[in-house]
């Protein structure tokens, strides 16, 4: 056993050195998290999870919206670019991991060389000459080199690259959620345009009837030509508004086509009614937001990546050990190249340490620490912004629900006033200007009610997006998945 100790001890020492990893180990910093949402108390309904895991848009119970959202995942070109970015990040991890292993090379070469001949006088004055010498040389050489990761530089690099790949995966999830939310918002806005078009077309029919009444009364001498002109103006103005809605709807249809990866010229959505129900979306416990939002997860993984770079920078203060070996054969005859007598080999090691660099490594460590502190601040700001966005949409839904109730009451009154005023005009007790005022008020209130409905649906989509859309940080690929 004693004879083996000189071999075992250095091996053990080398293993201990190889286990060293300089730099701080990562731990997630604290973030400002409220105990409860300020706006949470307004909701009606039984407590439940924030939203179902999976297709969150099914909460609106619109089959066409379901179909469109599924096409975003398959055909959207922005998502395809983000997916390619994640695969690129995986390749960077593989590049970094290659540093753990030695490199091997093999060289086979052949060379033919010669020396020039000369002339001279031989003994007794006889002239003679010598010819040049030609020589062949064949070499077969294998080499290997390895820089052991004594101080954890490669380990920290791989650690940082894995975290960066996870950042890319979280960014992909955030982009997917943003596109899905944009599609839902555009879709509901398009349905609002359909409702507005129907409202304006119905108003044109009602105003045309009033125009005919004005013409009849003018013919009977009970109305002025100005009444007819005002009624005609009202019809033409409303027709122009209805035409303008078609332009808005066409642009929304084109935007949806782009989101699902289709040419606008080959895509169309049939007109349909706007959903009247705005789903209740309880936000859940605030602390879960840190795990549900992909942008927060991306910021957290970015902290891990910048933390690993501190270790990479600190490893530069320690010497690098390089182990190398080579062996092969050399011979003037290729047929005898692999003979044992023609073999050659070498083995060696070197230890390199930078003695003076003008403060370069110190500056690099300081820069890495500052980058980490910056990522911590960015993370905390994203968390604060996330809670603000949830509170914003909760407040919007609460206030818009109250506004919708008030506007519905106002619309009912305006329509009753329109009916009464038109009857009074037919009876000749009020001027036609009163009819125009009443009809305009009813139309404006109907449009306001429609706009509020659109705002409520948009706020519900924005709340789902602010809550992470049912995403969870456990969906991030782990180290093994990143490396595959």
Coordinates of C-alpha atoms in Angstrom, one line a residue:
X1 CA 0.0 0.0 0.0
X2 CA 2.9 2.4 0.8
X3 CA 4.2 2.1 -2.7
X4 CA 0.9 3.5 -4.1
X5 CA 0.6 6.5 -1.8
X6 CA 2.7 8.8 -4.0
X7 CA 0.3 8.1 -6.8
X8 CA -2.9 8.3 -4.8
X9 CA -2.1 11.5 -2.8
X10 CA -1.6 13.8 -5.8
X11 CA -4.7 12.4 -7.3
X12 CA -6.7 13.1 -4.2
X13 CA -5.3 16.6 -4.0
X14 CA -6.1 17.2 -7.7
X15 CA -9.7 16.0 -7.1
X16 CA -10.0 18.4 -4.1
X17 CA -8.7 21.3 -6.2
X18 CA -11.1 20.4 -9.0
X19 CA -14.0 20.7 -6.6
X20 CA -13.2 24.3 -5.9
X21 CA -15.7 26.8 -7.3
X22 CA -15.0 30.5 -6.6
X23 CA -17.6 33.1 -6.6
X24 CA -20.9 33.5 -4.6
X25 CA -23.6 30.8 -4.8
X26 CA -26.9 32.1 -6.1
X27 CA -29.8 32.8 -3.8
X28 CA -32.9 34.6 -4.9
X29 CA -33.0 38.1 -3.3
X30 CA -36.1 39.3 -1.5
X31 CA -38.8 41.3 -3.4
X32 CA -41.6 43.6 -2.2
X33 CA -44.7 41.4 -2.0
X34 CA -48.0 42.7 -0.5
X35 CA -50.1 40.5 1.8
X36 CA -53.2 41.0 -0.3
X37 CA -54.4 43.0 -3.3
X38 CA -56.1 46.3 -2.4
X39 CA -58.8 45.8 -5.0
X40 CA -59.5 42.1 -4.2
X41 CA -62.6 42.7 -2.0
X42 CA -64.9 43.8 -4.8
X43 CA -65.3 40.4 -6.5
X44 CA -68.4 38.3 -6.5
X45 CA -68.1 34.5 -6.5
X46 CA -66.4 31.6 -4.8
X47 CA -62.6 31.8 -4.3
X48 CA -60.7 29.8 -6.9
X49 CA -57.4 29.6 -8.5
X50 CA -56.5 32.7 -10.6
X51 CA -57.2 31.0 -13.9
X52 CA -57.1 27.5 -15.3
X53 CA -53.7 26.1 -16.3
X54 CA -53.7 25.9 -20.1
X55 CA -55.8 27.7 -22.6
X56 CA -56.9 30.7 -20.6
X57 CA -59.0 32.2 -23.4
X58 CA -61.6 29.5 -23.1
X59 CA -63.0 31.4 -20.1
X60 CA -64.8 33.6 -22.7
X61 CA -66.6 30.7 -24.2
X62 CA -66.1 31.8 -27.8
X63 CA -65.3 28.9 -30.2
X64 CA -63.8 31.1 -32.9
X65 CA -61.5 32.8 -30.4
X66 CA -60.4 29.4 -29.2
X67 CA -59.5 28.4 -32.8
X68 CA -57.6 31.6 -33.5
X69 CA -55.6 31.4 -30.2
X70 CA -54.4 27.9 -31.1
X71 CA -53.1 29.1 -34.4
X72 CA -50.9 31.7 -32.7
X73 CA -48.9 28.9 -31.1
X74 CA -48.5 27.1 -34.5
X75 CA -48.0 29.8 -37.1
X76 CA -46.9 33.1 -35.5
X77 CA -43.5 34.0 -36.9
X78 CA -42.5 36.1 -33.8
X79 CA -42.9 32.9 -31.7
X80 CA -40.9 30.9 -34.2
X81 CA -38.0 33.5 -33.9
X82 CA -38.2 33.2 -30.1
X83 CA -38.1 29.5 -30.3
X84 CA -35.0 29.6 -32.4
X85 CA -33.4 32.0 -29.9
X86 CA -34.0 29.3 -27.2
X87 CA -32.4 26.7 -29.3
X88 CA -29.4 29.0 -29.8
X89 CA -29.1 29.4 -26.1
X90 CA -29.1 25.6 -25.7
X91 CA -26.2 25.4 -28.1
X92 CA -24.3 28.0 -26.1
X93 CA -24.7 25.8 -23.0
X94 CA -23.3 22.9 -25.0
X95 CA -20.3 25.0 -26.1
X96 CA -19.5 25.9 -22.5
X97 CA -19.8 22.3 -21.3
X98 CA -17.2 21.3 -23.9
X99 CA -14.6 23.0 -21.8
X100 CA -14.9 20.2 -19.2
X101 CA -13.3 17.7 -21.5
X102 CA -9.9 17.3 -23.1
X103 CA -9.4 17.9 -26.7
X104 CA -7.7 15.4 -29.1
X105 CA -6.1 15.8 -32.4
X106 CA -4.6 13.6 -35.1
X107 CA -2.2 14.7 -37.8
X108 CA -0.9 12.7 -40.8
X109 CA 1.7 14.3 -43.0
X110 CA 4.1 13.4 -45.8
X111 CA 7.1 15.4 -47.0
X112 CA 9.7 14.9 -49.8
X113 CA 12.8 17.1 -49.6
X114 CA 16.2 17.2 -51.2
X115 CA 19.6 18.9 -51.4
X116 CA 21.3 20.3 -54.5
X117 CA 24.3 18.4 -56.2
X118 CA 27.8 19.9 -56.7
X119 CA 30.9 19.5 -59.0
X120 CA 34.7 19.4 -58.2
X121 CA 38.1 18.0 -59.1
X122 CA 39.0 14.5 -57.9
X123 CA 42.5 13.1 -57.2
X124 CA 45.0 13.6 -59.9
X125 CA 43.0 16.4 -61.4
X126 CA 40.3 14.1 -62.5
X127 CA 37.0 15.8 -62.6
X128 CA 34.1 14.2 -60.7
X129 CA 30.6 15.2 -59.4
X130 CA 28.1 14.3 -56.7
X131 CA 24.3 14.2 -57.1
X132 CA 21.8 15.8 -54.6
X133 CA 20.2 13.9 -51.8
X134 CA 16.4 13.2 -51.8
X135 CA 14.6 12.2 -48.6
X136 CA 11.0 11.3 -47.7
X137 CA 9.5 11.8 -44.2
X138 CA 6.1 10.5 -43.1
X139 CA 4.6 11.5 -39.7
X140 CA 1.5 10.2 -37.8
X141 CA 1.0 12.2 -34.6
X142 CA -1.8 12.2 -32.0
X143 CA -2.1 15.0 -29.4
X144 CA -4.2 15.7 -26.4
X145 CA -4.6 18.7 -24.1
X146 CA -6.7 19.5 -21.1
X147 CA -7.2 22.5 -18.8
X148 CA -8.8 21.2 -15.6
X149 CA -11.5 23.4 -14.2
X150 CA -9.6 23.9 -10.9
X151 CA -11.4 27.1 -9.8
X152 CA -14.9 26.5 -11.3
X153 CA -14.6 29.0 -14.2
X154 CA -16.2 26.5 -16.6
X155 CA -18.8 25.4 -14.0
X156 CA -19.8 29.0 -13.4
X157 CA -19.9 29.7 -17.1
X158 CA -22.2 26.7 -17.7
X159 CA -24.3 27.7 -14.7
X160 CA -24.7 31.2 -16.2
X161 CA -25.4 29.9 -19.7
X162 CA -28.1 27.6 -18.3
X163 CA -29.7 30.5 -16.5
X164 CA -29.5 32.5 -19.7
X165 CA -31.2 29.8 -21.6
X166 CA -33.9 29.7 -19.0
X167 CA -34.2 33.5 -19.4
X168 CA -34.8 32.9 -23.2
X169 CA -37.4 30.2 -22.4
X170 CA -39.2 32.7 -20.1
X171 CA -39.0 35.4 -22.7
X172 CA -40.6 32.9 -25.2
X173 CA -43.4 32.3 -22.7
X174 CA -43.8 36.1 -22.2
X175 CA -43.9 36.7 -25.9
X176 CA -46.5 33.9 -26.4
X177 CA -48.7 35.4 -23.7
X178 CA -48.4 38.9 -25.1
X179 CA -49.4 37.7 -28.6
X180 CA -52.3 35.7 -27.2
X181 CA -53.5 38.7 -25.2
X182 CA -53.1 41.0 -28.2
X183 CA -55.2 38.6 -30.3
X184 CA -58.0 38.4 -27.7
X185 CA -58.0 42.2 -27.4
X186 CA -58.1 42.7 -31.2
X187 CA -60.8 40.1 -31.5
X188 CA -63.1 41.7 -29.0
X189 CA -62.4 45.1 -30.6
X190 CA -63.5 43.6 -33.9
X191 CA -66.7 42.3 -32.4
X192 CA -67.3 45.7 -30.9
X193 CA -67.0 47.1 -34.5
X194 CA -69.6 44.5 -35.6
X195 CA -71.9 45.7 -32.8
X196 CA -71.3 49.3 -33.7
X197 CA -72.0 48.7 -37.4
X198 CA -75.3 47.1 -36.5
X199 CA -76.1 49.9 -34.2
X200 CA -75.4 52.5 -36.8
X201 CA -77.2 50.7 -39.5
X202 CA -80.3 50.4 -37.2
X203 CA -80.0 54.1 -36.5
X204 CA -79.9 54.9 -40.2
X205 CA -83.1 53.0 -40.6
X206 CA -84.7 54.9 -37.7
X207 CA -83.4 58.2 -38.9
X208 CA -84.6 57.5 -42.4
X209 CA -88.1 56.9 -41.0
X210 CA -87.9 60.2 -39.2
X211 CA -86.7 61.8 -42.5
X212 CA -89.8 60.4 -44.2
X213 CA -92.1 61.8 -41.4
X214 CA -90.4 65.2 -41.8
X215 CA -91.0 65.1 -45.6
X216 CA -94.6 64.1 -45.1
X217 CA -95.2 66.9 -42.6
X218 CA -93.5 69.4 -44.9
X219 CA -95.8 68.3 -47.7
X220 CA -98.7 68.8 -45.3
X221 CA -97.4 72.2 -44.4
X222 CA -96.8 71.4 -40.7
X223 CA -93.0 71.2 -41.0
X224 CA -90.3 73.4 -42.5
X225 CA -87.8 72.6 -45.2
X226 CA -85.2 73.1 -42.6
X227 CA -86.6 70.1 -40.7
X228 CA -86.2 68.0 -43.8
X229 CA -82.7 69.2 -44.3
X230 CA -81.8 68.4 -40.7
X231 CA -83.3 65.0 -40.9
X232 CA -81.4 64.2 -44.1
X233 CA -78.1 65.5 -42.6
X234 CA -78.6 63.2 -39.7
X235 CA -79.1 60.2 -42.0
X236 CA -76.1 61.0 -44.1
X237 CA -73.8 61.6 -41.1
X238 CA -74.8 58.3 -39.5
X239 CA -74.2 56.5 -42.9
X240 CA -70.7 58.0 -43.0
X241 CA -70.0 56.7 -39.5
X242 CA -71.1 53.2 -40.5
X243 CA -68.8 53.3 -43.5
X244 CA -65.9 54.4 -41.3
X245 CA -66.5 51.4 -39.0
X246 CA -65.8 49.1 -41.9
X247 CA -62.3 50.5 -42.3
X248 CA -61.6 50.0 -38.6
X249 CA -62.9 46.4 -38.8
X250 CA -60.8 45.6 -41.9
X251 CA -57.6 46.8 -40.1
X252 CA -58.4 44.6 -37.1
X253 CA -59.1 41.6 -39.3
X254 CA -55.7 42.2 -41.0
X255 CA -54.0 42.4 -37.6
X256 CA -55.5 39.1 -36.4
X257 CA -54.4 37.5 -39.7
X258 CA -50.8 38.6 -39.0
X259 CA -50.9 37.3 -35.5
X260 CA -51.9 33.8 -36.6
X261 CA -49.3 33.8 -39.4
X262 CA -51.7 34.2 -42.4
X263 CA -51.7 36.7 -45.3
X264 CA -54.3 39.3 -44.7
X265 CA -55.7 38.8 -48.3
X266 CA -56.5 35.1 -47.5
X267 CA -58.2 35.6 -44.1
X268 CA -61.7 36.8 -43.1
X269 CA -63.9 36.7 -40.0
X270 CA -67.6 36.6 -40.4
X271 CA -69.7 39.1 -38.4
X272 CA -71.0 37.9 -35.1
X273 CA -72.4 39.3 -31.8
X274 CA -70.2 40.6 -29.0
X275 CA -70.2 38.6 -25.8
X276 CA -72.1 40.3 -23.0
X277 CA -70.6 38.4 -20.1
X278 CA -67.3 39.6 -18.6
X279 CA -65.8 36.7 -16.6
X280 CA -64.8 37.1 -13.0
X281 CA -61.1 36.5 -12.5
X282 CA -60.0 36.3 -8.9
X283 CA -56.3 37.2 -8.7
X284 CA -55.3 34.7 -6.0
X285 CA -52.5 35.3 -3.4
X286 CA -50.0 38.0 -4.4
X287 CA -47.0 35.9 -3.6
X288 CA -48.0 33.5 -6.4
X289 CA -47.5 36.2 -8.9
X290 CA -43.7 35.7 -8.6
X291 CA -44.1 32.2 -10.1
X292 CA -46.9 33.0 -12.5
X293 CA -45.5 35.8 -14.6
X294 CA -42.9 34.8 -17.2
X295 CA -41.3 38.2 -17.2
X296 CA -40.7 38.0 -13.5
X297 CA -39.3 34.5 -14.0
X298 CA -37.0 35.8 -16.7
X299 CA -35.7 38.6 -14.4
X300 CA -35.1 36.1 -11.7
X301 CA -33.1 33.8 -14.0
X302 CA -31.2 36.8 -15.2
X303 CA -30.0 37.4 -11.7
X304 CA -28.7 33.8 -11.5
X305 CA -26.9 34.3 -14.8
X306 CA -25.2 37.6 -13.7
X307 CA -24.3 36.0 -10.3
X308 CA -22.5 33.2 -12.1
X309 CA -20.4 35.7 -14.0
X310 CA -18.9 37.0 -10.7
X311 CA -17.4 33.5 -10.2
X312 CA -16.1 33.5 -13.8
X313 CA -14.4 36.9 -13.2
X314 CA -12.9 35.8 -9.9
X315 CA -11.5 32.6 -11.3
X316 CA -9.2 34.7 -13.5
X317 CA -7.2 35.5 -10.4
X318 CA -6.0 31.9 -10.1
X319 CA -3.5 30.0 -12.2
X320 CA -4.5 27.8 -15.1
X321 CA -3.1 24.3 -15.3
X322 CA -2.6 22.8 -18.7
X323 CA -1.9 19.1 -19.2
X324 CA -0.7 17.9 -22.6
X325 CA 0.5 14.7 -24.3
X326 CA 1.5 13.7 -27.8
X327 CA 2.6 10.5 -29.5
X328 CA 3.1 9.1 -32.9
X329 CA 5.4 7.7 -35.5
X330 CA 7.9 9.1 -38.0
X331 CA 9.7 7.3 -40.8
X332 CA 11.2 7.9 -44.2
X333 CA 9.3 4.8 -45.5
X334 CA 5.5 4.8 -45.3
X335 CA 5.5 1.1 -45.1
X336 CA 7.5 1.1 -41.9
X337 CA 5.7 4.1 -40.4
X338 CA 3.9 2.1 -37.7
X339 CA 7.0 0.2 -36.5
X340 CA 7.7 0.5 -32.8
X341 CA 11.3 1.7 -33.5
X342 CA 9.8 4.8 -35.3
X343 CA 7.5 5.8 -32.4
X344 CA 7.9 9.0 -30.4
X345 CA 6.0 10.5 -27.5
X346 CA 5.9 13.4 -25.0
X347 CA 4.0 14.4 -21.9
X348 CA 4.0 17.6 -19.9
X349 CA 2.2 20.2 -18.0
X350 CA 2.3 24.0 -17.5
X351 CA 1.0 26.4 -14.9
X352 CA 0.2 29.9 -16.1
X353 CA -0.6 32.9 -13.8
X354 CA -1.0 36.5 -14.7
X355 CA 1.3 38.5 -12.5
X356 CA 0.2 42.0 -13.5
X357 CA -2.6 43.2 -15.7
X358 CA -3.1 46.8 -14.7
X359 CA -6.2 46.1 -12.6
X360 CA -8.0 44.4 -15.5
X361 CA -9.3 41.4 -13.4
X362 CA -10.3 43.6 -10.5
X363 CA -12.3 45.8 -12.8
X364 CA -13.9 42.7 -14.4
X365 CA -15.0 41.5 -11.0
X366 CA -16.4 44.9 -10.1
X367 CA -18.3 45.0 -13.4
X368 CA -19.7 41.6 -12.7
X369 CA -20.9 42.5 -9.3
X370 CA -22.4 45.8 -10.6
X371 CA -24.2 43.8 -13.3
X372 CA -25.6 41.5 -10.7
X373 CA -26.8 44.4 -8.5
X374 CA -28.4 45.9 -11.6
X375 CA -30.3 42.7 -12.3
X376 CA -31.5 42.6 -8.7
X377 CA -32.8 46.1 -9.0
X378 CA -34.5 45.3 -12.4
X379 CA -36.0 42.2 -10.8
X380 CA -37.5 44.1 -8.0
X381 CA -38.8 46.8 -10.3
X382 CA -40.5 44.2 -12.6
X383 CA -42.1 42.7 -9.5
X384 CA -43.4 46.1 -8.4
X385 CA -44.7 46.8 -11.9
X386 CA -46.4 43.4 -12.0
X387 CA -48.4 44.1 -8.8
X388 CA -49.2 47.6 -10.2
X389 CA -50.6 46.1 -13.4
X390 CA -52.8 43.6 -11.4
X391 CA -54.1 46.4 -9.2
X392 CA -54.7 48.6 -12.3
X393 CA -56.8 46.0 -14.0
X394 CA -58.7 45.0 -10.8
X395 CA -59.6 48.7 -10.3
X396 CA -60.5 49.1 -13.9
X397 CA -62.9 46.1 -13.8
X398 CA -64.5 47.4 -10.6
X399 CA -65.0 50.9 -11.9
X400 CA -66.0 49.9 -15.4
X401 CA -68.7 47.6 -13.9
X402 CA -70.1 50.5 -12.0
X403 CA -69.9 52.7 -15.1
X404 CA -71.6 50.1 -17.2
X405 CA -74.5 49.9 -14.8
X406 CA -74.9 53.7 -14.8
X407 CA -74.6 53.9 -18.6
X408 CA -77.2 51.1 -19.1
X409 CA -79.6 53.2 -17.0
X410 CA -78.8 56.3 -19.0
X411 CA -79.3 54.5 -22.3
X412 CA -82.7 53.2 -21.2
X413 CA -83.7 56.8 -20.3
X414 CA -82.3 58.2 -23.6
X415 CA -84.3 55.7 -25.7
X416 CA -87.5 56.5 -23.8
X417 CA -86.9 60.2 -24.3
X418 CA -86.3 59.5 -28.0
X419 CA -89.6 57.7 -28.3
X420 CA -91.5 60.4 -26.5
X421 CA -90.0 63.2 -28.4
X422 CA -90.7 61.6 -31.8
X423 CA -94.3 61.1 -30.8
X424 CA -94.5 64.8 -29.7
X425 CA -93.1 65.8 -33.0
X426 CA -95.7 63.8 -34.9
X427 CA -98.3 65.5 -32.8
X428 CA -96.8 68.9 -33.7
X429 CA -96.0 69.9 -30.1
X430 CA -92.2 70.1 -30.4
X431 CA -89.8 71.2 -33.1
X432 CA -87.7 68.7 -35.1
X433 CA -84.6 69.9 -33.4
X434 CA -85.8 68.3 -30.2
X435 CA -86.1 65.0 -32.1
X436 CA -82.5 65.3 -33.4
X437 CA -81.3 66.1 -29.9
X438 CA -83.1 63.1 -28.4
X439 CA -82.0 60.7 -31.2
X440 CA -78.4 61.9 -31.0
X441 CA -78.4 61.5 -27.2
X442 CA -79.7 57.9 -27.5
X443 CA -77.1 57.0 -30.2
X444 CA -74.3 58.5 -28.2
X445 CA -75.3 56.6 -25.1
X446 CA -75.6 53.4 -27.0
X447 CA -72.1 53.9 -28.4
X448 CA -70.8 54.8 -24.9
X449 CA -72.3 51.5 -23.5
X450 CA -70.6 49.6 -26.3
X451 CA -67.2 51.3 -25.6
X452 CA -67.5 50.4 -21.9
X453 CA -68.2 46.8 -22.8
X454 CA -65.1 46.8 -24.9
X455 CA -63.1 48.3 -22.1
X456 CA -64.3 45.7 -19.6
X457 CA -63.3 42.9 -21.9
X458 CA -60.0 44.4 -22.6
X459 CA -59.4 44.9 -18.9
X460 CA -60.2 41.3 -18.2
X461 CA -57.7 40.2 -20.9
X462 CA -55.1 42.6 -19.4
X463 CA -55.8 41.1 -15.9
X464 CA -55.2 37.6 -17.2
X465 CA -52.0 38.7 -18.8
X466 CA -50.9 40.6 -15.7
X467 CA -51.5 37.3 -13.7
X468 CA -49.4 35.3 -16.1
X469 CA -52.1 33.7 -18.1
X470 CA -52.0 30.5 -16.2
X471 CA -48.3 30.1 -16.8
X472 CA -46.1 28.7 -14.0
X473 CA -42.4 28.9 -13.3
X474 CA -42.2 25.1 -13.1
X475 CA -42.6 25.1 -16.9
X476 CA -39.1 26.5 -17.3
X477 CA -36.7 23.9 -18.5
X478 CA -34.3 22.6 -15.9
X479 CA -30.6 22.2 -16.5
X480 CA -31.0 18.7 -17.9
X481 CA -33.7 19.9 -20.4
X482 CA -31.6 22.9 -21.4
X483 CA -28.6 20.6 -22.2
X484 CA -30.6 18.2 -24.3

